[in-house]
mmCIF file of C-alpha atoms in Angstrom:
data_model
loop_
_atom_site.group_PDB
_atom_site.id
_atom_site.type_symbol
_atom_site.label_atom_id
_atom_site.label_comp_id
_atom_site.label_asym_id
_atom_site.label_seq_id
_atom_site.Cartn_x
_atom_site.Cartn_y
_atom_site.Cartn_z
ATOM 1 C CA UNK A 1 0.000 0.000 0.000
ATOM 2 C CA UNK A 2 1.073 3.269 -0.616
ATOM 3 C CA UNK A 3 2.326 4.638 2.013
ATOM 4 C CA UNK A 4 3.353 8.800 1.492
ATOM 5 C CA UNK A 5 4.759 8.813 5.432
ATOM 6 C CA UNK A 6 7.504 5.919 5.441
ATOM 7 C CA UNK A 7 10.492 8.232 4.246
ATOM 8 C CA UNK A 8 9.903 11.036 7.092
ATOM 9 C CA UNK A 9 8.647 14.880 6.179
ATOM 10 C CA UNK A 10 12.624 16.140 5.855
ATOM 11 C CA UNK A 11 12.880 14.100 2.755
ATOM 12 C CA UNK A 12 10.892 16.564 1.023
ATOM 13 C CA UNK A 13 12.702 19.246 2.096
ATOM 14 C CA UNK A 14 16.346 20.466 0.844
ATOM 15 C CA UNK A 15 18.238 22.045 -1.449
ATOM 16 C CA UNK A 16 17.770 20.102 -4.723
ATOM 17 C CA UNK A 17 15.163 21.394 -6.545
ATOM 18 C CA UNK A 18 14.179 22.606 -10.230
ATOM 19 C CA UNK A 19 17.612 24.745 -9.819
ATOM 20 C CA UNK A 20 19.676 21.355 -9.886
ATOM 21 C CA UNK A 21 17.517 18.833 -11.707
ATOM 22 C CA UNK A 22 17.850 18.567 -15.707
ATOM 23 C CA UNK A 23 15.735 17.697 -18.271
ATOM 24 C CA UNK A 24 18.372 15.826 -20.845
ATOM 25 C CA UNK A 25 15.784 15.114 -23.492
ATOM 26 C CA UNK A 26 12.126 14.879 -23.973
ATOM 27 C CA UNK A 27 10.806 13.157 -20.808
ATOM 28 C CA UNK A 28 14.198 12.271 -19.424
ATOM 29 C CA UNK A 29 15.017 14.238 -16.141
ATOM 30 C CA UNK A 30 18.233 13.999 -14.677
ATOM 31 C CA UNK A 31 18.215 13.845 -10.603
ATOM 32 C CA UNK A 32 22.052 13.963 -9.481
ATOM 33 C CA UNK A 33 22.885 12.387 -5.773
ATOM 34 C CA UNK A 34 25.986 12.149 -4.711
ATOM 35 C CA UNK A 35 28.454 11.100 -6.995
ATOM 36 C CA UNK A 36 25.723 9.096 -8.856
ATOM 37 C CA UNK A 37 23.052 9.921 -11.476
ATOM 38 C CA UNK A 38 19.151 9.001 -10.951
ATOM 39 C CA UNK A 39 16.854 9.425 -13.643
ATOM 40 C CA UNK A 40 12.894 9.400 -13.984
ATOM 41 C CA UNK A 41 11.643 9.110 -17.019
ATOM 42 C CA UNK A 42 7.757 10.054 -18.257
ATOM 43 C CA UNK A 43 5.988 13.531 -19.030
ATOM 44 C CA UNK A 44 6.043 16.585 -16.738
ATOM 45 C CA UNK A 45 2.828 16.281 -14.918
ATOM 46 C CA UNK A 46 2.164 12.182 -15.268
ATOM 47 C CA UNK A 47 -0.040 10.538 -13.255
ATOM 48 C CA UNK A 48 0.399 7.330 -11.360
ATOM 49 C CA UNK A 49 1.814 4.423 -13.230
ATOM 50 C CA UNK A 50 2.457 6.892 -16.727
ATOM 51 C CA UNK A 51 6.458 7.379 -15.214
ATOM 52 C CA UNK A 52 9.371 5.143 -13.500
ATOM 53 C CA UNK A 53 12.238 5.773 -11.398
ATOM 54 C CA UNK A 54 15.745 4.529 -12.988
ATOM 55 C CA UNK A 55 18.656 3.453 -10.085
ATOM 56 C CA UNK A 56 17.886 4.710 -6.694
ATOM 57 C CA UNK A 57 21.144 6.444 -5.656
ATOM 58 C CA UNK A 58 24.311 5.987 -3.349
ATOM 59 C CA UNK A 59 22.797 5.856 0.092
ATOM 60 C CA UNK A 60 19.543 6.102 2.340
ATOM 61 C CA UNK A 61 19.822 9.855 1.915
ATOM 62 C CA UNK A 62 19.191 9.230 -1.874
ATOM 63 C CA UNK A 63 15.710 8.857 -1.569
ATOM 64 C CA UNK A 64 15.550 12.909 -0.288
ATOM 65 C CA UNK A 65 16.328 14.485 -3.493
ATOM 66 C CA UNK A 66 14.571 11.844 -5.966
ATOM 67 C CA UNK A 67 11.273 12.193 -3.955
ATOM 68 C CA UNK A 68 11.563 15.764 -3.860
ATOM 69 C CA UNK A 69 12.010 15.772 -7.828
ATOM 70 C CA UNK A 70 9.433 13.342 -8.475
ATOM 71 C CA UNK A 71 7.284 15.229 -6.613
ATOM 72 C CA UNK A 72 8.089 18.388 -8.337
ATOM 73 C CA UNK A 73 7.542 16.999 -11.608
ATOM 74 C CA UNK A 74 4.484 14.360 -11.332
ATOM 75 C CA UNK A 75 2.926 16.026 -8.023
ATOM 76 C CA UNK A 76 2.901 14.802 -4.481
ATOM 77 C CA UNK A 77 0.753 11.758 -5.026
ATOM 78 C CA UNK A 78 2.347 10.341 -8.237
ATOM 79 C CA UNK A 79 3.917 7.282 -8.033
ATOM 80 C CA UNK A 80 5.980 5.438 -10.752
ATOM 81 C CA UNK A 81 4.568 2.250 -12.531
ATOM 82 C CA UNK A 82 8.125 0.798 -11.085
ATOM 83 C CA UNK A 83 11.884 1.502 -10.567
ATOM 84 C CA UNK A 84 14.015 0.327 -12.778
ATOM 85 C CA UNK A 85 17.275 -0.645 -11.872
ATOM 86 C CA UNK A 86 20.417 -0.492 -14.653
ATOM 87 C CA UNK A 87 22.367 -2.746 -12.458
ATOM 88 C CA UNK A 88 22.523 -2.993 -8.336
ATOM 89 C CA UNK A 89 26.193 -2.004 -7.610
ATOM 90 C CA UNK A 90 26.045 0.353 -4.193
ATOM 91 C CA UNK A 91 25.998 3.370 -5.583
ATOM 92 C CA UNK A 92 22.740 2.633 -7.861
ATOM 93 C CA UNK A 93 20.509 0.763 -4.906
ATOM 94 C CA UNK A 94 21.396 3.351 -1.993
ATOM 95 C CA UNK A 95 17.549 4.211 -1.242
ATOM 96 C CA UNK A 96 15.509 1.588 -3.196
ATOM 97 C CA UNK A 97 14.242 -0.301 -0.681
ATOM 98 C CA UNK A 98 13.010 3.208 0.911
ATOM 99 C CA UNK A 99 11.572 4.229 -2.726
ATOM 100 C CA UNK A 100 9.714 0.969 -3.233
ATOM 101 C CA UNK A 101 8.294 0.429 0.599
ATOM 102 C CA UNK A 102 6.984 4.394 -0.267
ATOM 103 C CA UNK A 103 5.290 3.912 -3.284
ATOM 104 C CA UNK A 104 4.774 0.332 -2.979
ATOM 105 C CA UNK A 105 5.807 -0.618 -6.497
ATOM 106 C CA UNK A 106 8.010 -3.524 -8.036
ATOM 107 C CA UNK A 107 11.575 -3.327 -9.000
ATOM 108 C CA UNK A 108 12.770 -4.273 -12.438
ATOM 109 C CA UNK A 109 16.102 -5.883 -13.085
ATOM 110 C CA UNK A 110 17.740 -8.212 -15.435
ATOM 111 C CA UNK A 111 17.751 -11.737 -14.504
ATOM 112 C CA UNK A 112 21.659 -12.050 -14.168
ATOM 113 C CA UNK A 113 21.105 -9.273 -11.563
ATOM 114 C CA UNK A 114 18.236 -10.713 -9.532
ATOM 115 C CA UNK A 115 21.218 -12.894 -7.312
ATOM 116 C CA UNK A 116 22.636 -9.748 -6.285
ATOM 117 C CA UNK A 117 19.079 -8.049 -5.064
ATOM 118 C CA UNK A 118 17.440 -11.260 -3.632
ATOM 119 C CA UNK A 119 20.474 -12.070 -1.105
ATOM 120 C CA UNK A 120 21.664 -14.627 -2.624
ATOM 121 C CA UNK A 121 25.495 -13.830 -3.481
ATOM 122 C CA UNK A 122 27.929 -11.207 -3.431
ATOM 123 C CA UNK A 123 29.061 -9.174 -6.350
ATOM 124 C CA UNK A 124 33.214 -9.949 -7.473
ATOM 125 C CA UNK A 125 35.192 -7.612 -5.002
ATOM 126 C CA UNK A 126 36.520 -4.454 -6.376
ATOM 127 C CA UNK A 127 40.187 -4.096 -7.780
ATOM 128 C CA UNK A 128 41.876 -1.355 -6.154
ATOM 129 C CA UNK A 129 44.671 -1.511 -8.694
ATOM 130 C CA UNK A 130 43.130 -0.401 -11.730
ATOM 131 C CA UNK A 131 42.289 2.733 -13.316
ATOM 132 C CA UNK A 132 44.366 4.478 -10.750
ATOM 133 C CA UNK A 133 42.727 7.869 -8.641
ATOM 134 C CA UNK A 134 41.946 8.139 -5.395
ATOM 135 C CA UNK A 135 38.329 6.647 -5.978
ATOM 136 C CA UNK A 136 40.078 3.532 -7.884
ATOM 137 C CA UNK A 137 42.532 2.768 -4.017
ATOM 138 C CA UNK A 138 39.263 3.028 -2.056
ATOM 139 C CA UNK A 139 37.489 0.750 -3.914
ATOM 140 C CA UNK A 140 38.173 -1.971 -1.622
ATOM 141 C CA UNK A 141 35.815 -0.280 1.171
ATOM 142 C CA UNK A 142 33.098 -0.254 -1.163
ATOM 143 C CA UNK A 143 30.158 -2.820 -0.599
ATOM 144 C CA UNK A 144 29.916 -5.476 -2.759
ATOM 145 C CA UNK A 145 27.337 -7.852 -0.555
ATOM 146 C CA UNK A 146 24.101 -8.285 -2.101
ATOM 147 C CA UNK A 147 20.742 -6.627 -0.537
ATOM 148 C CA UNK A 148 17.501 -8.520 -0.821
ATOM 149 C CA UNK A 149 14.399 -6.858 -2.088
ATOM 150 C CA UNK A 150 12.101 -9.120 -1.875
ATOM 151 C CA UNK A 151 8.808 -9.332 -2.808
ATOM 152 C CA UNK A 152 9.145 -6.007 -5.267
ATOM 153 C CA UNK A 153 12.051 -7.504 -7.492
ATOM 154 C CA UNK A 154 10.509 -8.596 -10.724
ATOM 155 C CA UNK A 155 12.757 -9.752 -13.481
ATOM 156 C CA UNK A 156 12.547 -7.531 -16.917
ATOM 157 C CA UNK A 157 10.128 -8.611 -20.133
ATOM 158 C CA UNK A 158 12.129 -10.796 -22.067
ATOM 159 C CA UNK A 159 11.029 -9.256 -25.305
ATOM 160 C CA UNK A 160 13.520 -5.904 -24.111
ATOM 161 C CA UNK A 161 9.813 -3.775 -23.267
ATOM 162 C CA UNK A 162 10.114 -1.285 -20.242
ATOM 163 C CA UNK A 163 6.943 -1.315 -18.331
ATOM 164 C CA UNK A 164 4.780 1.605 -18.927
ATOM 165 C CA UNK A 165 6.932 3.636 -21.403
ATOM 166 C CA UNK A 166 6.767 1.922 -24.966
ATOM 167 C CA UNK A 167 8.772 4.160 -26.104
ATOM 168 C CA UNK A 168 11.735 2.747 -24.837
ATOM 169 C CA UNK A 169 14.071 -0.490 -24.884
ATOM 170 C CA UNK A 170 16.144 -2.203 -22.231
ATOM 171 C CA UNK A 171 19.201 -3.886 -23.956
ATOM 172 C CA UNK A 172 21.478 -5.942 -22.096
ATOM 173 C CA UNK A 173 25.307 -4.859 -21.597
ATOM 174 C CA UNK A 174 26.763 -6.818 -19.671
ATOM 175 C CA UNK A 175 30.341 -6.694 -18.559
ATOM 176 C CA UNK A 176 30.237 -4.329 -15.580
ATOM 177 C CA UNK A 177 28.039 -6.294 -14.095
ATOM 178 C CA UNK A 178 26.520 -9.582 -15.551
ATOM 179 C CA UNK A 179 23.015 -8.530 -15.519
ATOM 180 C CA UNK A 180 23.931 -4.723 -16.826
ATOM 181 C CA UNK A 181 21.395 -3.407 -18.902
ATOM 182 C CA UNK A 182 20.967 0.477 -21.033
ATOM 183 C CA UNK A 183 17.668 2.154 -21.970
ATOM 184 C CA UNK A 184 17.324 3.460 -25.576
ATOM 185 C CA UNK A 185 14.672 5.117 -27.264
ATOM 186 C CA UNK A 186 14.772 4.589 -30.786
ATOM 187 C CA UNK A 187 12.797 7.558 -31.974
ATOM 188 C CA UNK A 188 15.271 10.532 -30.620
ATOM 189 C CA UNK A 189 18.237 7.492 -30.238
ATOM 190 C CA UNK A 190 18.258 9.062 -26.348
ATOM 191 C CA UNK A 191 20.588 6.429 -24.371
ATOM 192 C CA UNK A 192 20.246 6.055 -20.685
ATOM 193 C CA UNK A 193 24.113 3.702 -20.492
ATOM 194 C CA UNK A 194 24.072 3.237 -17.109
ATOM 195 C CA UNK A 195 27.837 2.082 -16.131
ATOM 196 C CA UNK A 196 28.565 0.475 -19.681
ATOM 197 C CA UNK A 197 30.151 3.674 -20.143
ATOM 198 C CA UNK A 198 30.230 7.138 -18.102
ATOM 199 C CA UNK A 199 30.874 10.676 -19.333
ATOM 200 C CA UNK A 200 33.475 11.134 -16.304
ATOM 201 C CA UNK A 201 36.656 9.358 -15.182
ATOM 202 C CA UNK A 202 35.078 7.590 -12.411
ATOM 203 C CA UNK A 203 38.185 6.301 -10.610
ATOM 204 C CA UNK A 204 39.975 9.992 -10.349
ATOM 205 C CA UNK A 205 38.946 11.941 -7.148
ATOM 206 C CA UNK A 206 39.520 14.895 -9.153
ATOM 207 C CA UNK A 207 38.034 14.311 -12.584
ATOM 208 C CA UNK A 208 34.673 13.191 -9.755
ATOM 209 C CA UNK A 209 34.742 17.068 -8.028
ATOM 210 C CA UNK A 210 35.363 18.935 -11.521
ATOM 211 C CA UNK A 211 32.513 16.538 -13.581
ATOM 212 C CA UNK A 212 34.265 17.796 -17.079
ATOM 213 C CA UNK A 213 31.857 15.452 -19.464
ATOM 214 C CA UNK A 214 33.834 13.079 -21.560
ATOM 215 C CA UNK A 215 33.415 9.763 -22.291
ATOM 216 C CA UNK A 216 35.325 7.210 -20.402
ATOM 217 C CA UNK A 217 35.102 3.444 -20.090
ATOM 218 C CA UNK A 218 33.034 1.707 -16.884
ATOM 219 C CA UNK A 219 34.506 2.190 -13.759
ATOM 220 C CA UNK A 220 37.337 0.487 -13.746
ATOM 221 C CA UNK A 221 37.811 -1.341 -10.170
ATOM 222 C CA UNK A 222 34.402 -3.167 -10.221
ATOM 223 C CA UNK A 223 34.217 -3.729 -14.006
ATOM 224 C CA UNK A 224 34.550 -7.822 -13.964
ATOM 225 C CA UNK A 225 34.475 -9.110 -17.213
ATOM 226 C CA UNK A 226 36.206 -6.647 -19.859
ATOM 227 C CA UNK A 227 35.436 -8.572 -22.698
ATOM 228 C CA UNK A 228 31.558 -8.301 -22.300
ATOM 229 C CA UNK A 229 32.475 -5.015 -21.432
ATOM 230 C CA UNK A 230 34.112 -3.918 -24.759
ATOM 231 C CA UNK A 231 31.227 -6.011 -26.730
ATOM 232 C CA UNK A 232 28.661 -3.785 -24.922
ATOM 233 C CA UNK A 233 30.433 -0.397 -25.822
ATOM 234 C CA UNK A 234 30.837 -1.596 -29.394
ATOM 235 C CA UNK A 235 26.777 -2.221 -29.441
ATOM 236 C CA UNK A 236 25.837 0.965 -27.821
ATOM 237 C CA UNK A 237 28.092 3.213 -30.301
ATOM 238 C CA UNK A 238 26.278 1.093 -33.000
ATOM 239 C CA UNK A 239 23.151 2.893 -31.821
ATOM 240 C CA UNK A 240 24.479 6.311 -32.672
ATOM 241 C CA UNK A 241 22.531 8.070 -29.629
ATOM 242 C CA UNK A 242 21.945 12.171 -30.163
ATOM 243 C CA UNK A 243 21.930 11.945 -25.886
ATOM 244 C CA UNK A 244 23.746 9.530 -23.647
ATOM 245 C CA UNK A 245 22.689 9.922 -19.733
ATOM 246 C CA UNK A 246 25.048 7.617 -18.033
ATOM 247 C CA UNK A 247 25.548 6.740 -14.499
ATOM 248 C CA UNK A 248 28.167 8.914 -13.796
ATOM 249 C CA UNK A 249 28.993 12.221 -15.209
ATOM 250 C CA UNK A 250 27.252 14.689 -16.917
ATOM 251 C CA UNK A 251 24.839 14.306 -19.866
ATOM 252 C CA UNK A 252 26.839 14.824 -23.440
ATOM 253 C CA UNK A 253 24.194 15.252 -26.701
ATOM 254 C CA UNK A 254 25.143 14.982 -30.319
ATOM 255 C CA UNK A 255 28.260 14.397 -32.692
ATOM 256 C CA UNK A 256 31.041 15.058 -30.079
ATOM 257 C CA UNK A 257 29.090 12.610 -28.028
ATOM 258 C CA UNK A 258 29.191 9.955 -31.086
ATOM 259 C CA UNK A 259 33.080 11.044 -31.840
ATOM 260 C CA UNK A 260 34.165 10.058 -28.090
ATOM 261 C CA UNK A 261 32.346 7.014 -27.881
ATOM 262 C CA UNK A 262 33.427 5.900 -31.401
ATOM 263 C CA UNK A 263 37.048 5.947 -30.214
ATOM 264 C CA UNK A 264 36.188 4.301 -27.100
ATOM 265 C CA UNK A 265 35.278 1.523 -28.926
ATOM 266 C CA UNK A 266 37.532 1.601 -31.003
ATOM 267 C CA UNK A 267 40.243 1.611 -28.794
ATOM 268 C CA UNK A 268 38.577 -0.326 -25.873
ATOM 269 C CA UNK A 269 41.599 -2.818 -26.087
ATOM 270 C CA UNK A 270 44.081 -0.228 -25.378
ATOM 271 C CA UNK A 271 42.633 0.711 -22.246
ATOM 272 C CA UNK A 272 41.704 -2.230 -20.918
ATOM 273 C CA UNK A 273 43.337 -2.602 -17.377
ATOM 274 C CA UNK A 274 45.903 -5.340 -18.353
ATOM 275 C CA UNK A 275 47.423 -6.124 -14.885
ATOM 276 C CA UNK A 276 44.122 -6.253 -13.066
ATOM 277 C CA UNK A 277 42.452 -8.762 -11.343
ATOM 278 C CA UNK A 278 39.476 -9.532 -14.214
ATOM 279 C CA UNK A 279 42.043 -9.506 -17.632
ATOM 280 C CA UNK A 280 42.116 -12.238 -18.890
ATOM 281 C CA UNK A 281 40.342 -14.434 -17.015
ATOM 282 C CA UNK A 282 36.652 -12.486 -15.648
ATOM 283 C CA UNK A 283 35.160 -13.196 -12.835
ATOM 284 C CA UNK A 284 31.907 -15.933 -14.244
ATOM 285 C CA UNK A 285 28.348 -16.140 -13.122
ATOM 286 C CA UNK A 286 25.170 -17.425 -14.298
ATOM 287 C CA UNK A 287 21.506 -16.830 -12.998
ATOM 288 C CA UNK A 288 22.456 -18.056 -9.536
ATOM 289 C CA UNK A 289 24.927 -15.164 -8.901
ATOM 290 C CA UNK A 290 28.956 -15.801 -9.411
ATOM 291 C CA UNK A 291 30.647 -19.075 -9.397
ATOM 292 C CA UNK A 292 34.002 -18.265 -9.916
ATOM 293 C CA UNK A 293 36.382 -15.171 -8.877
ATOM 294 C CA UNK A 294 39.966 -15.057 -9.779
ATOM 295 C CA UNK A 295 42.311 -14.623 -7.170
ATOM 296 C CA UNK A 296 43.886 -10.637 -6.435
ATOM 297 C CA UNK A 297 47.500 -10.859 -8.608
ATOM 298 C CA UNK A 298 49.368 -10.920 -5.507
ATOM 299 C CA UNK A 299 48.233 -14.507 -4.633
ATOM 300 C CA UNK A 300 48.237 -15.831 -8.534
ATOM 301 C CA UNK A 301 51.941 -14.559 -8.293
ATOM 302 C CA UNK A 302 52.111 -16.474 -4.801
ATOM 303 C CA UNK A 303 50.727 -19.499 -6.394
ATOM 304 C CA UNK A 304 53.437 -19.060 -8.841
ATOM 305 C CA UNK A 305 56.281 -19.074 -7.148
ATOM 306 C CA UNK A 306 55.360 -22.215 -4.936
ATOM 307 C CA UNK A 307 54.558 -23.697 -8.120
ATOM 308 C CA UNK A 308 58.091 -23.069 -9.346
ATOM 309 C CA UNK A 309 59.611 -23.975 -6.360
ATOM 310 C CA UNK A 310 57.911 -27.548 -5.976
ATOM 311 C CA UNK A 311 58.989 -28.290 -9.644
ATOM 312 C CA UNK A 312 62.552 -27.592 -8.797
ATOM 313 C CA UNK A 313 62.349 -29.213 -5.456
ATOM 314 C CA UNK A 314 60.856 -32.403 -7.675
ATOM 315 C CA UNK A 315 63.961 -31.868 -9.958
ATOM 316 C CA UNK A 316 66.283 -32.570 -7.296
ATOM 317 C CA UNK A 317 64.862 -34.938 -5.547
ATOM 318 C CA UNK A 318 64.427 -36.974 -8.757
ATOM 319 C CA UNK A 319 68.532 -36.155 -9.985
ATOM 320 C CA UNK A 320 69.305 -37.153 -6.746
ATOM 321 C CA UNK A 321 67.648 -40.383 -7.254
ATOM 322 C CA UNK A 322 68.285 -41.047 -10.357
ATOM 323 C CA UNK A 323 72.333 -40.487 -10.240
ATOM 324 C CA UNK A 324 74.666 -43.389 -10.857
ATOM 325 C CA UNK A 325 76.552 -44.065 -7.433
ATOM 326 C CA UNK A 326 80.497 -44.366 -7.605
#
């Protein structure tokens, strides 16, 4: 039931308001939380079920802002027909469970994500070592353990539909995640990437505070398979979007957009972390969450070395044996 008390009075109060919300294309409003970007995504003025939520933020606090802009743009007793997650990394699921106990409404997610949102495993850990920045060294603090949403999770129509908007597509991009999906609508080719690719340098402290829009790769340190990575990129610049509205970053519209994520792609391989934890060899998982992580480098280097030194031991033991006695 719909309940307009659960998140407390304060949470429609604040400073984020018309002044910092954005409306990136027809329909498509941009609600920045910290370091993260939220999206909803139907008409000015919708009623309930005519307009959904995409990610839910980097922490409890999230839900302040995005209720306040909903509210703002739909009216105080508007709720979305659902929220619709692009993946459930931390920084994307900070208020959901808030967001959907408010408005009682289901949560949409891929079916490779649903294991990370129903409790029943843990995300790969983060590599500190890649991408370098401060963000990159402090990945290793960041959450990786799965939350469970139950009963609002719902997995996503098969046949790529986003409830209540026919306008627009999901399309699966993995790589980041293994249930990663994008939004696209096909009429005004306005992308909403997600992490497949951001329009900041997410692993620089800096390049965070200063938000100059370019086009980077996913964020590095919890990016676990880079092939399925690179494939995804490849398929979005296919799409030629006018707008991409990613995750992180700021909204970038037209050719200069296409230019940077054309070379992205078509350098992907260059700047694919080579000494990290997930190249070659990704982390694996199926629709019951991961079943294989590779160890950090430190401990395949480890392994190494004992390897080496049990062959040689073996070597000399077997010399030894094997020498004719005077």
């Amino acid at each position: 039931m719909y309940n307009p008390i659960s998140p407390g009075p304060e949470a429609l109060t604040g400073p984020i308001g018309s002044r910092q919300i954005q409306e990136v294309a027809p329909d498509v409003v941009r609600v920045p939380t910290i370091m993260v970007n939220t999206y909803l995504l139907g008409p000015s003025g919708a009623r309930s079920g005519e307009w959904i939520l995409v990610d839910a933020g980097l922490g409890k606090n999230a839900a302040g802002p995005i209720l306040r802009a909903a509210h703002e743009r739909f009216g105080a007793h508007s709720r979305p027909a659902a929220i619709l997650l692009t993946h459930g990394h931390f920084d994307h699921i900070g208020a959901l469970r808030t967001l959907a106990d408010y408005w009682d409404v289901p949560i949409y997610a891929h079916p490779l994500e649903l294991p990370y949102l129903t409790g029943q495993t843990a995300y790969p850990p983060a590599d500190p070592r890649v991408g370098g920045g401060l963000m990159a060294r402090l990945s290793w603090l960041y959450p990786h353990r799965p939350i469970d949403v139950r009963p609002h999770i719902r997995p996503l129509p098969a046949d790529g539909r986003v409830p209540a908007l026919p306008d627009w597509q999901w399309i699966h991009t993995p790589g980041h995640t293994p249930g990663h999906i994008s939004l696209f609508r096909r009429r005004d080719r306005v992308l909403i990437a997600g992490d497949a690719f951001v329009t900041v340098r997410q692993e620089s402290g800096r390049a965070v505070l200063m938000q100059s829009p370019e086009v980077h790769r996913p964020p590095a340190y919890f990016t676990s398979d880079w092939q399925l990575a690179r494939n995804s990129v490849l398929r979005l610049a296919d799409l030629e979007p006018e707008v991409a509205a990613t995750g992180h970053g700021i909204p970038m519209v037209g050719e200069h957009l296409r230019n940077q994520l054309d070379q992205l792609a078509a350098h992907f391989e260059e700047i694919v972390p080579h000494q990290g934890r997930y190249f070659p060899v990704p982390a694996r998982a199926d629709e019951h969450g991961v079943y294989f992580v590779p160890p950090r480098p430190s401990a395949r280097k480890t392994w190494f070395t004992l390897g080496l030194l049990a062959a040689a031991t073996a070597a000399l033991i077997w010399t030894r044996r094997t020498r004719p006695h005077a």
